[in-house]
Amino acid sequence: ASSHPHQVLPKAATADRRVIIIGDVHGCADELDDLLAKVNYDPNGDLVIFAGDLIAKGPDSLRVVRKAQELNALGVLGNHDSYAVARLTDDLYPDREHTKLARQVLSDQDMEYLKNLPLSIKLEQFHVTVVHAGLLPDSTPAANTKSDLLHMRNVERVDGEWKATSDSTKGVPWVSEWKGPEHIVFGHDAVRKLQ
């Protein structure tokens, strides 16, 4: 795991740069290339930040991870990225896609890139924080568990405290209770579209 789970980008790191935040590529390399072309990506001035889930589901996770490295992109860990990292050191789910990606498709360097992704990135210049799934209302990324940051869809009150759940039938969407002041950019919950 990243030695700095919550990264802060000072204003100087984003000054005079366009920041492009992309969520949940899920191994769709052609679509990533199309998106970068559509926004006229400029390698000399733009900073790309991925909101997690670079891999799995789509046809070319290898090319997506290599493209992220080629772009010197930043990003946060997504739940699918985390599953692949976990499969390097356990014997669970030998026939699943994440295990095959971790052990047969992605190189050691590719896996290091994924392992070193933080759980959040704060962009000081914009008062924006990027996470994969969400944040408990009125909290900071460091006050959330790794599981919450990777899996949360909703929150519910339990004994007066907000608790995260990945079950979208319980509670309310976490973002409906988020009051700021930071803007949170996240992926993970494509079913609900833009929120």
CSV table of C-alpha atoms in Angstrom, one decimal:
chain,number,residue,atom,x,y,z
A,1,ALA,CA,0.0,0.0,0.0
A,2,SER,CA,1.0,3.6,-0.5
A,3,SER,CA,3.2,4.9,2.3
A,4,HIS,CA,1.2,8.2,2.0
A,5,PRO,CA,-2.4,7.1,1.9
A,6,HIS,CA,-3.7,10.7,1.7
A,7,GLN,CA,-1.7,12.8,-0.7
A,8,VAL,CA,-1.9,16.6,-0.8
A,9,LEU,CA,-1.0,18.5,-3.9
A,10,PRO,CA,0.1,22.0,-3.0
A,11,LYS,CA,-1.0,24.9,-5.2
A,12,ALA,CA,2.4,25.0,-6.9
A,13,ALA,CA,1.9,21.4,-8.3
A,14,THR,CA,-1.3,22.5,-10.2
A,15,ALA,CA,-0.6,26.1,-10.9
A,16,ASP,CA,-0.9,26.9,-14.6
A,17,ARG,CA,-1.9,23.4,-15.4
A,18,ARG,CA,-5.2,22.0,-16.5
A,19,VAL,CA,-6.3,19.1,-14.3
A,20,ILE,CA,-8.2,16.2,-15.9
A,21,ILE,CA,-9.9,13.8,-13.5
A,22,ILE,CA,-11.1,10.5,-15.0
A,23,GLY,CA,-13.1,7.9,-13.1
A,24,ASP,CA,-13.4,4.2,-13.5
A,25,VAL,CA,-11.6,3.3,-16.7
A,26,HIS,CA,-12.0,-0.4,-16.0
A,27,GLY,CA,-9.6,-1.7,-18.6
A,28,CYS,CA,-11.2,0.3,-21.5
A,29,ALA,CA,-8.1,1.5,-23.2
A,30,ASP,CA,-9.6,2.6,-26.5
A,31,GLU,CA,-12.2,4.7,-24.6
A,32,LEU,CA,-9.5,6.2,-22.5
A,33,ASP,CA,-7.6,7.2,-25.7
A,34,ASP,CA,-10.8,8.6,-27.2
A,35,LEU,CA,-11.5,10.6,-24.0
A,36,LEU,CA,-8.0,12.1,-23.9
A,37,ALA,CA,-8.3,13.0,-27.6
A,38,LYS,CA,-11.7,14.6,-27.0
A,39,VAL,CA,-10.3,16.9,-24.3
A,40,ASN,CA,-7.2,17.7,-26.4
A,41,TYR,CA,-4.9,16.3,-23.7
A,42,ASP,CA,-1.6,18.2,-23.7
A,43,PRO,CA,1.3,16.2,-22.2
A,44,ASN,CA,3.2,19.4,-21.6
A,45,GLY,CA,0.6,21.2,-19.5
A,46,ASP,CA,-2.1,18.8,-18.3
A,47,LEU,CA,-2.2,16.7,-15.2
A,48,VAL,CA,-4.3,13.6,-15.3
A,49,ILE,CA,-5.7,12.1,-12.1
A,50,PHE,CA,-7.6,8.8,-12.1
A,51,ALA,CA,-10.4,8.3,-9.5
A,52,GLY,CA,-9.7,4.6,-9.2
A,53,ASP,CA,-10.6,1.4,-10.9
A,54,LEU,CA,-8.1,1.5,-13.7
A,55,ILE,CA,-8.5,-2.3,-14.2
A,56,ALA,CA,-10.9,-5.2,-14.5
A,57,LYS,CA,-14.2,-5.6,-16.4
A,58,GLY,CA,-12.9,-4.1,-19.7
A,59,PRO,CA,-10.7,-5.8,-22.4
A,60,ASP,CA,-7.3,-4.2,-21.8
A,61,SER,CA,-6.3,-3.5,-18.2
A,62,LEU,CA,-2.6,-3.8,-19.1
A,63,ARG,CA,-2.8,-1.0,-21.7
A,64,VAL,CA,-4.7,1.2,-19.3
A,65,VAL,CA,-2.1,0.8,-16.5
A,66,ARG,CA,0.7,1.4,-18.9
A,67,LYS,CA,-1.0,4.5,-20.3
A,68,ALA,CA,-1.4,5.9,-16.8
A,69,GLN,CA,2.3,5.4,-16.1
A,70,GLU,CA,3.2,6.9,-19.5
A,71,LEU,CA,1.1,10.0,-18.7
A,72,ASN,CA,2.8,10.3,-15.3
A,73,ALA,CA,-0.7,10.3,-14.1
A,74,LEU,CA,-1.7,10.5,-10.5
A,75,GLY,CA,-4.6,8.5,-9.1
A,76,VAL,CA,-6.4,7.0,-6.2
A,77,LEU,CA,-6.8,3.3,-5.5
A,78,GLY,CA,-10.1,1.8,-6.5
A,79,ASN,CA,-11.8,-1.3,-5.1
A,80,HIS,CA,-10.9,-3.3,-8.2
A,81,ASP,CA,-7.3,-2.1,-8.1
A,82,SER,CA,-7.2,-3.1,-4.5
A,83,TYR,CA,-8.6,-6.6,-5.2
A,84,ALA,CA,-5.7,-7.2,-7.7
A,85,VAL,CA,-3.1,-5.9,-5.2
A,86,ALA,CA,-4.5,-8.3,-2.5
A,87,ARG,CA,-4.3,-11.3,-4.9
A,88,LEU,CA,-0.5,-10.9,-5.0
A,89,THR,CA,-0.2,-12.1,-1.4
A,90,ASP,CA,-3.1,-14.4,-0.8
A,91,ASP,CA,-4.5,-17.5,-2.3
A,92,LEU,CA,-8.1,-16.4,-2.6
A,93,TYR,CA,-10.1,-16.6,-5.8
A,94,PRO,CA,-7.5,-18.2,-8.1
A,95,ASP,CA,-9.9,-18.2,-11.1
A,96,ARG,CA,-11.1,-14.6,-10.9
A,97,GLU,CA,-10.1,-11.8,-13.2
A,98,HIS,CA,-8.2,-9.8,-10.5
A,99,THR,CA,-6.0,-12.8,-9.7
A,100,LYS,CA,-5.2,-13.4,-13.3
A,101,LEU,CA,-4.4,-9.7,-13.8
A,102,ALA,CA,-2.1,-9.6,-10.8
A,103,ARG,CA,-0.3,-12.8,-11.4
A,104,GLN,CA,-0.3,-13.2,-15.2
A,105,VAL,CA,-1.0,-10.0,-17.0
A,106,LEU,CA,0.4,-7.0,-15.2
A,107,SER,CA,4.1,-6.8,-14.6
A,108,ASP,CA,5.8,-6.2,-11.2
A,109,GLN,CA,6.2,-2.5,-12.2
A,110,ASP,CA,2.5,-2.3,-13.1
A,111,MET,CA,1.5,-3.8,-9.8
A,112,GLU,CA,3.8,-1.4,-7.9
A,113,TYR,CA,2.1,1.5,-9.6
A,114,LEU,CA,-1.3,0.2,-8.4
A,115,LYS,CA,0.1,-0.6,-4.9
A,116,ASN,CA,1.4,3.0,-4.5
A,117,LEU,CA,-1.8,4.7,-5.4
A,118,PRO,CA,-3.0,6.7,-2.4
A,119,LEU,CA,-6.6,6.6,-1.0
A,120,SER,CA,-7.2,10.3,-1.6
A,121,ILE,CA,-5.6,13.3,-3.3
A,122,LYS,CA,-6.4,16.8,-2.1
A,123,LEU,CA,-5.9,19.6,-4.7
A,124,GLU,CA,-5.3,22.6,-2.5
A,125,GLN,CA,-5.6,25.1,-5.4
A,126,PHE,CA,-9.2,24.0,-6.2
A,127,HIS,CA,-10.5,22.9,-2.7
A,128,VAL,CA,-11.1,19.5,-4.2
A,129,THR,CA,-10.4,16.1,-2.9
A,130,VAL,CA,-10.4,13.0,-5.1
A,131,VAL,CA,-11.5,9.6,-3.7
A,132,HIS,CA,-12.8,6.5,-5.3
A,133,ALA,CA,-16.1,5.9,-3.6
A,134,GLY,CA,-17.0,8.5,-1.0
A,135,LEU,CA,-16.6,10.1,2.4
A,136,LEU,CA,-18.6,10.1,5.5
A,137,PRO,CA,-20.4,13.4,5.9
A,138,ASP,CA,-18.5,16.1,7.8
A,139,SER,CA,-15.2,14.1,7.7
A,140,THR,CA,-11.8,14.0,6.2
A,141,PRO,CA,-10.4,11.1,4.2
A,142,ALA,CA,-8.1,10.1,7.1
A,143,ALA,CA,-11.2,9.7,9.3
A,144,ASN,CA,-12.6,7.1,6.9
A,145,THR,CA,-11.6,3.5,6.7
A,146,LYS,CA,-9.9,2.2,3.6
A,147,SER,CA,-13.0,0.0,3.0
A,148,ASP,CA,-15.3,3.0,3.2
A,149,LEU,CA,-13.1,5.0,0.7
A,150,LEU,CA,-13.2,2.0,-1.7
A,151,HIS,CA,-16.7,0.7,-1.4
A,152,MET,CA,-19.1,3.3,0.0
A,153,ARG,CA,-22.3,4.1,-1.9
A,154,ASN,CA,-24.6,5.2,0.9
A,155,VAL,CA,-24.6,6.3,4.6
A,156,GLU,CA,-27.0,5.6,7.4
A,157,ARG,CA,-27.3,6.7,11.0
A,158,VAL,CA,-26.4,4.1,13.5
A,159,ASP,CA,-26.5,5.2,17.2
A,160,GLY,CA,-26.3,8.8,16.0
A,161,GLU,CA,-23.1,8.3,13.9
A,162,TRP,CA,-22.8,8.1,10.2
A,163,LYS,CA,-21.8,4.6,8.9
A,164,ALA,CA,-20.9,3.8,5.4
A,165,THR,CA,-22.5,1.0,3.4
A,166,SER,CA,-22.0,-0.4,-0.1
A,167,ASP,CA,-25.6,-1.4,-0.2
A,168,SER,CA,-27.5,1.2,-2.1
A,169,THR,CA,-30.8,0.1,-0.7
A,170,LYS,CA,-29.8,1.1,2.8
A,171,GLY,CA,-29.6,4.7,4.1
A,172,VAL,CA,-29.1,7.6,1.6
A,173,PRO,CA,-26.4,8.4,-1.0
A,174,TRP,CA,-23.4,9.7,0.9
A,175,VAL,CA,-23.2,12.7,-1.4
A,176,SER,CA,-26.7,13.9,-0.5
A,177,GLU,CA,-25.3,14.5,3.1
A,178,TRP,CA,-22.0,16.0,2.1
A,179,LYS,CA,-22.0,19.7,2.9
A,180,GLY,CA,-18.4,20.6,2.1
A,181,PRO,CA,-16.6,22.9,2.2
A,182,GLU,CA,-14.3,20.7,0.0
A,183,HIS,CA,-15.7,19.5,-3.3
A,184,ILE,CA,-15.3,15.7,-3.6
A,185,VAL,CA,-14.7,14.1,-7.0
A,186,PHE,CA,-15.3,10.4,-7.0
A,187,GLY,CA,-16.2,7.5,-9.2
A,188,HIS,CA,-17.4,4.0,-8.2
A,189,ASP,CA,-21.2,4.6,-8.4
A,190,ALA,CA,-21.8,4.7,-12.2
A,191,VAL,CA,-25.4,3.5,-11.8
A,192,ARG,CA,-26.4,6.8,-10.3
A,193,LYS,CA,-24.7,8.8,-13.1
A,194,LEU,CA,-23.3,12.2,-12.3
A,195,GLN,CA,-24.1,13.4,-8.7
